Coordinates of C-alpha atoms in Angstrom, one line a residue:
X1 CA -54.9 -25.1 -22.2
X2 CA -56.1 -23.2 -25.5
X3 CA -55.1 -23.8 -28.9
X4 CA -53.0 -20.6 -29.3
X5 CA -50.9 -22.0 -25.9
X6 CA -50.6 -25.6 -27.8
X7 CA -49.3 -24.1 -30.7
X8 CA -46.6 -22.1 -28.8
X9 CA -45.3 -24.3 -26.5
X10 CA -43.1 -26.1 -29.4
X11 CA -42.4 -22.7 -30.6
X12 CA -40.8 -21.7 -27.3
X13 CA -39.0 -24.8 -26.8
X14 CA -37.3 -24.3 -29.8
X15 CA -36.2 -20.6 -29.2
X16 CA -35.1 -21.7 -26.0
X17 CA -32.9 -24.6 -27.6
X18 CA -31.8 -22.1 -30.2
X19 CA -30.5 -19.5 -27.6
X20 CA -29.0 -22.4 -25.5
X21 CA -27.2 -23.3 -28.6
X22 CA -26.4 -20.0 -29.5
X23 CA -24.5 -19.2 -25.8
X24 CA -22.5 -22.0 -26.3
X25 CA -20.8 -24.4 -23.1
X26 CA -18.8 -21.6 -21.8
X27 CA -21.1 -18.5 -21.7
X28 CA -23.6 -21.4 -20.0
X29 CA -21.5 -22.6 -17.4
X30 CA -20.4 -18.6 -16.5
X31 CA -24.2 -18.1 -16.3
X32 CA -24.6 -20.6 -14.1
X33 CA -21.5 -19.9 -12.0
X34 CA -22.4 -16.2 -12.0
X35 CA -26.1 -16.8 -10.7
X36 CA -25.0 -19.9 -7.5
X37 CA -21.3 -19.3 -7.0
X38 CA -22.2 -21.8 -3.8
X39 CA -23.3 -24.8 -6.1
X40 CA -20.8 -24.5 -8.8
X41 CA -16.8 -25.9 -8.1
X42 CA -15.0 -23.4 -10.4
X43 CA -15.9 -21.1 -13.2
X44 CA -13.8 -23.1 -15.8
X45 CA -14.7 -26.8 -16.8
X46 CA -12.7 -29.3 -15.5
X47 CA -9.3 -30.6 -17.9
X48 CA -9.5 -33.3 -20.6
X49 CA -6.5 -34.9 -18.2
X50 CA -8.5 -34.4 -15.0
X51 CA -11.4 -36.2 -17.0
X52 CA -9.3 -39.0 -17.9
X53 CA -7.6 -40.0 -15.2
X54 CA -10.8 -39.6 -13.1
X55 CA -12.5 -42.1 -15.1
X56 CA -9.9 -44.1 -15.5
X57 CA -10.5 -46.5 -13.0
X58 CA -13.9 -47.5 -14.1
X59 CA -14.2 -51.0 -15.3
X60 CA -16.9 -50.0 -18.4
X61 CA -17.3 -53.5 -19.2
X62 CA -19.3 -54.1 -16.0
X63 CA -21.1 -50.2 -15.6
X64 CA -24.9 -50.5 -16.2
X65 CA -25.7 -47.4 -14.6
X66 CA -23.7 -44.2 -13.9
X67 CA -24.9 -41.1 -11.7
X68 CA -23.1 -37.8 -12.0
X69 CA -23.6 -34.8 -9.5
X70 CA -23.8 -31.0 -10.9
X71 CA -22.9 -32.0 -14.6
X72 CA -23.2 -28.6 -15.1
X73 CA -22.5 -28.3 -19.4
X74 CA -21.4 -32.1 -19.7
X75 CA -17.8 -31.7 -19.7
X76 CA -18.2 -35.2 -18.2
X77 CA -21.3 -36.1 -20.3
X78 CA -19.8 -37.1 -23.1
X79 CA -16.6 -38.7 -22.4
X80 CA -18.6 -40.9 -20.4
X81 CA -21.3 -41.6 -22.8
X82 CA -18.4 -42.6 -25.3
X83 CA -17.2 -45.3 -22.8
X84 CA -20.5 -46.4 -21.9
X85 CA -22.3 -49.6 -22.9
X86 CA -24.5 -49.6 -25.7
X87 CA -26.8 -50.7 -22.6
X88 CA -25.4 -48.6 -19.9
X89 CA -27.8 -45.5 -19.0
X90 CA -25.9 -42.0 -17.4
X91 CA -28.1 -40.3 -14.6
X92 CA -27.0 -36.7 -14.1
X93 CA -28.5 -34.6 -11.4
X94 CA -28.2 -30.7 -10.9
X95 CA -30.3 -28.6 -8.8
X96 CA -29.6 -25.8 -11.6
X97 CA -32.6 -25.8 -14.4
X98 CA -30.3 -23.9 -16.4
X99 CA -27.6 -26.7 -16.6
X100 CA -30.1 -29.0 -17.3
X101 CA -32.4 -27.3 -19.9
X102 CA -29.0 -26.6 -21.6
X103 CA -27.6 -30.4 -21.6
X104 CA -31.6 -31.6 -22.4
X105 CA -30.7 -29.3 -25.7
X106 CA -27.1 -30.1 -26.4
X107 CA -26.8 -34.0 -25.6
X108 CA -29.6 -36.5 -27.9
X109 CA -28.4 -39.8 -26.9
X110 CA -31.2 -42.0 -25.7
X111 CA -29.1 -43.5 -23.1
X112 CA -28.5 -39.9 -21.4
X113 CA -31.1 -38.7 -18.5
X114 CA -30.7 -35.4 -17.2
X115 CA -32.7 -35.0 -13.9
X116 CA -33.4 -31.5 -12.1
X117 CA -32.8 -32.6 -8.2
X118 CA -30.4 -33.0 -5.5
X119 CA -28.0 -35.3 -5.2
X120 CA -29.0 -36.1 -1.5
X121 CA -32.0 -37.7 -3.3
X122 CA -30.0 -39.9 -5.3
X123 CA -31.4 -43.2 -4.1
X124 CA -35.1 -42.1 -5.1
X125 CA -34.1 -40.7 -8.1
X126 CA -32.0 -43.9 -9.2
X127 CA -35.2 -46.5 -8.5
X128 CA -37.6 -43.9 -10.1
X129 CA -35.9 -44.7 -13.1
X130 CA -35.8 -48.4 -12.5
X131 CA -32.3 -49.4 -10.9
X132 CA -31.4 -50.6 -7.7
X133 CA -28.2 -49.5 -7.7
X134 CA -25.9 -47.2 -9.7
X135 CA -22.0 -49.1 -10.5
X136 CA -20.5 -45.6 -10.1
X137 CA -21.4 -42.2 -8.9
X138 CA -19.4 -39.1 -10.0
X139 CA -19.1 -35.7 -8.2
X140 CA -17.6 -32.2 -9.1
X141 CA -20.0 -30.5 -6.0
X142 CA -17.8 -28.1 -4.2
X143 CA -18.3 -30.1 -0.8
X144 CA -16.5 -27.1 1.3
X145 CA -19.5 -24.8 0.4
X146 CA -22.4 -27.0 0.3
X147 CA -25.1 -25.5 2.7
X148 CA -24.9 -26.9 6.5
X149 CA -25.6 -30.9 6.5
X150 CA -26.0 -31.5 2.7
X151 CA -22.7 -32.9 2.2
X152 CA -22.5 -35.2 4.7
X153 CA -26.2 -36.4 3.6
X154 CA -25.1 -37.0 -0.3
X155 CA -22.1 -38.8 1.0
X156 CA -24.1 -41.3 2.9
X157 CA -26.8 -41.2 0.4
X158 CA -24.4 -42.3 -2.5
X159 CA -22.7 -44.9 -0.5
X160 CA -26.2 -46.6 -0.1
X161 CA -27.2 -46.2 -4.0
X162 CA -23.6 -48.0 -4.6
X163 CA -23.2 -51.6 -5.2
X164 CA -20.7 -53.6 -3.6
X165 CA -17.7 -52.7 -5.4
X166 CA -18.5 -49.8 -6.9
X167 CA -17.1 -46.3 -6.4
X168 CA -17.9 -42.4 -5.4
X169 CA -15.8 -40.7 -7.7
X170 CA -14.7 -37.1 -6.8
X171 CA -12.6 -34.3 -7.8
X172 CA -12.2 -31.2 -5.7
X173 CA -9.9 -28.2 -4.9
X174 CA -9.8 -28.9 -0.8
X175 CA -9.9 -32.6 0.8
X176 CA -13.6 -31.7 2.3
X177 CA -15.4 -34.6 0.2
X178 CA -12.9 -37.0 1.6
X179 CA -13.6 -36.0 5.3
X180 CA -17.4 -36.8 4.7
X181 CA -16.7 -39.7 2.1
X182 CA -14.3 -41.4 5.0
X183 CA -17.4 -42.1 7.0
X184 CA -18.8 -44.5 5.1
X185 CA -15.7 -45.6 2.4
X186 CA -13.2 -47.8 4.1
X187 CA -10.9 -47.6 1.3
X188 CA -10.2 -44.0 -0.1
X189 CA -7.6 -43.9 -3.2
X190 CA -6.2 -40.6 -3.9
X191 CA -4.4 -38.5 -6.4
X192 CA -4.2 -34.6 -8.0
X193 CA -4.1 -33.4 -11.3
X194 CA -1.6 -30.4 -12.1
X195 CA -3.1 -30.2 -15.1
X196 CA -6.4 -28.3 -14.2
X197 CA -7.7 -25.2 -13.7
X198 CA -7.4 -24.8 -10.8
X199 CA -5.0 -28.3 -10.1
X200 CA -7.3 -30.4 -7.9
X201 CA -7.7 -33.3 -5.8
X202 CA -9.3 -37.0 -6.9
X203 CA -10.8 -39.3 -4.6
X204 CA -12.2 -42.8 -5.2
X205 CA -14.0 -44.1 -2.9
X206 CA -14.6 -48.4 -3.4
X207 CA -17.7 -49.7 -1.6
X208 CA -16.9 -52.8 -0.1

């Protein structure tokens, strides 16, 4: 690498994090809707009321390590990294480099690591960053339009990463997830949010 591409490789990075800035969490997560309508749940983040009752199950006190799957701007992100443990670390894991180059730019936390991936790879991805285990695993993926044999594989995948009594959290507009998470999660508790664009359905699922 020359000089001239040293010196404008910071450069970039910084335009780049400018314009992420710039777009702002909405026009980034239309982008990223618009460009994989597959991978993305809805084109509107998910309700402060959906976020809270969806985490409010999680006993903080005890969380080391949480994974998320398809973060996409951090609507999660950060309610989570306000409950977490001065400790605790928060894994997130989207296959869009959009998503994450946006959330690399917007979120500075130290205990925040946004990883480019799938979330069928979560086990590999947890131990490269030193765990054994995650104590919960949150999803948003739209199950019912994941491509042939992916869902089932995260599913199984996440119910290995888990510790004994920890939990797959999920939150969906059709019961798909559950139908996959059911395999492996003897005990499913479920509920819906109204309030939600679209209203959707919550699943936790408590490895025993």
């Amino acid at each position: 690498m020359t000089s001239t591409q040293l010196a404008r490789k910071p450069l970039s990075a910084r335009i780049k994090q400018r314009v992420m800035r710039a777009m702002g969490p909405w026009g980034v997560f239309l982008q990223g809707f618009i460009e994989h309508p597959v991978m993305v749940g809805s084109i509107i983040p998910s309700s402060r009321f959906t976020i809270a009752r969806m985490l409010g199950p999680v006993k903080w006190d005890e969380c080391k390590l949480f994974v998320e799957y398809g973060p996409g701007v951090g609507t999660f992100c950060r309610p989570v990294l306000e409950r977490l443990p001065r400790d605790g670390r928060l894994i997130v894991i989207d296959t869009n480099p959009l998503y994450i180059d946006y959330l690399k730019a917007t979120i500075t936390d130290s205990r925040f690591i946004p990883v480019l991936g799938s979330a069928a790879d979560v086990e590999d991805i947890v131990h490269a960053h030193g765990f054994d285990h995650a104590d919960y695993v949150l999803s948003g993926l739209p199950f019912s339009t994941l491509p042939d044999g992916v869902g089932p594989a995260i599913a199984a995948a996440t119910h290995r990463v888990l510790r004994p009594g920890g939990a797959f959290l999920v939150y969906q507009f059709s019961a798909k997830a559950r139908d996959y998470m059911a395999r492996h999660f003897s005990r499913i508790d479920g509920d819906f949010e109204w309030l939600n664009v679209l209203p959707c359905k919550l699943f936790w699922g408590w490895k025993d």
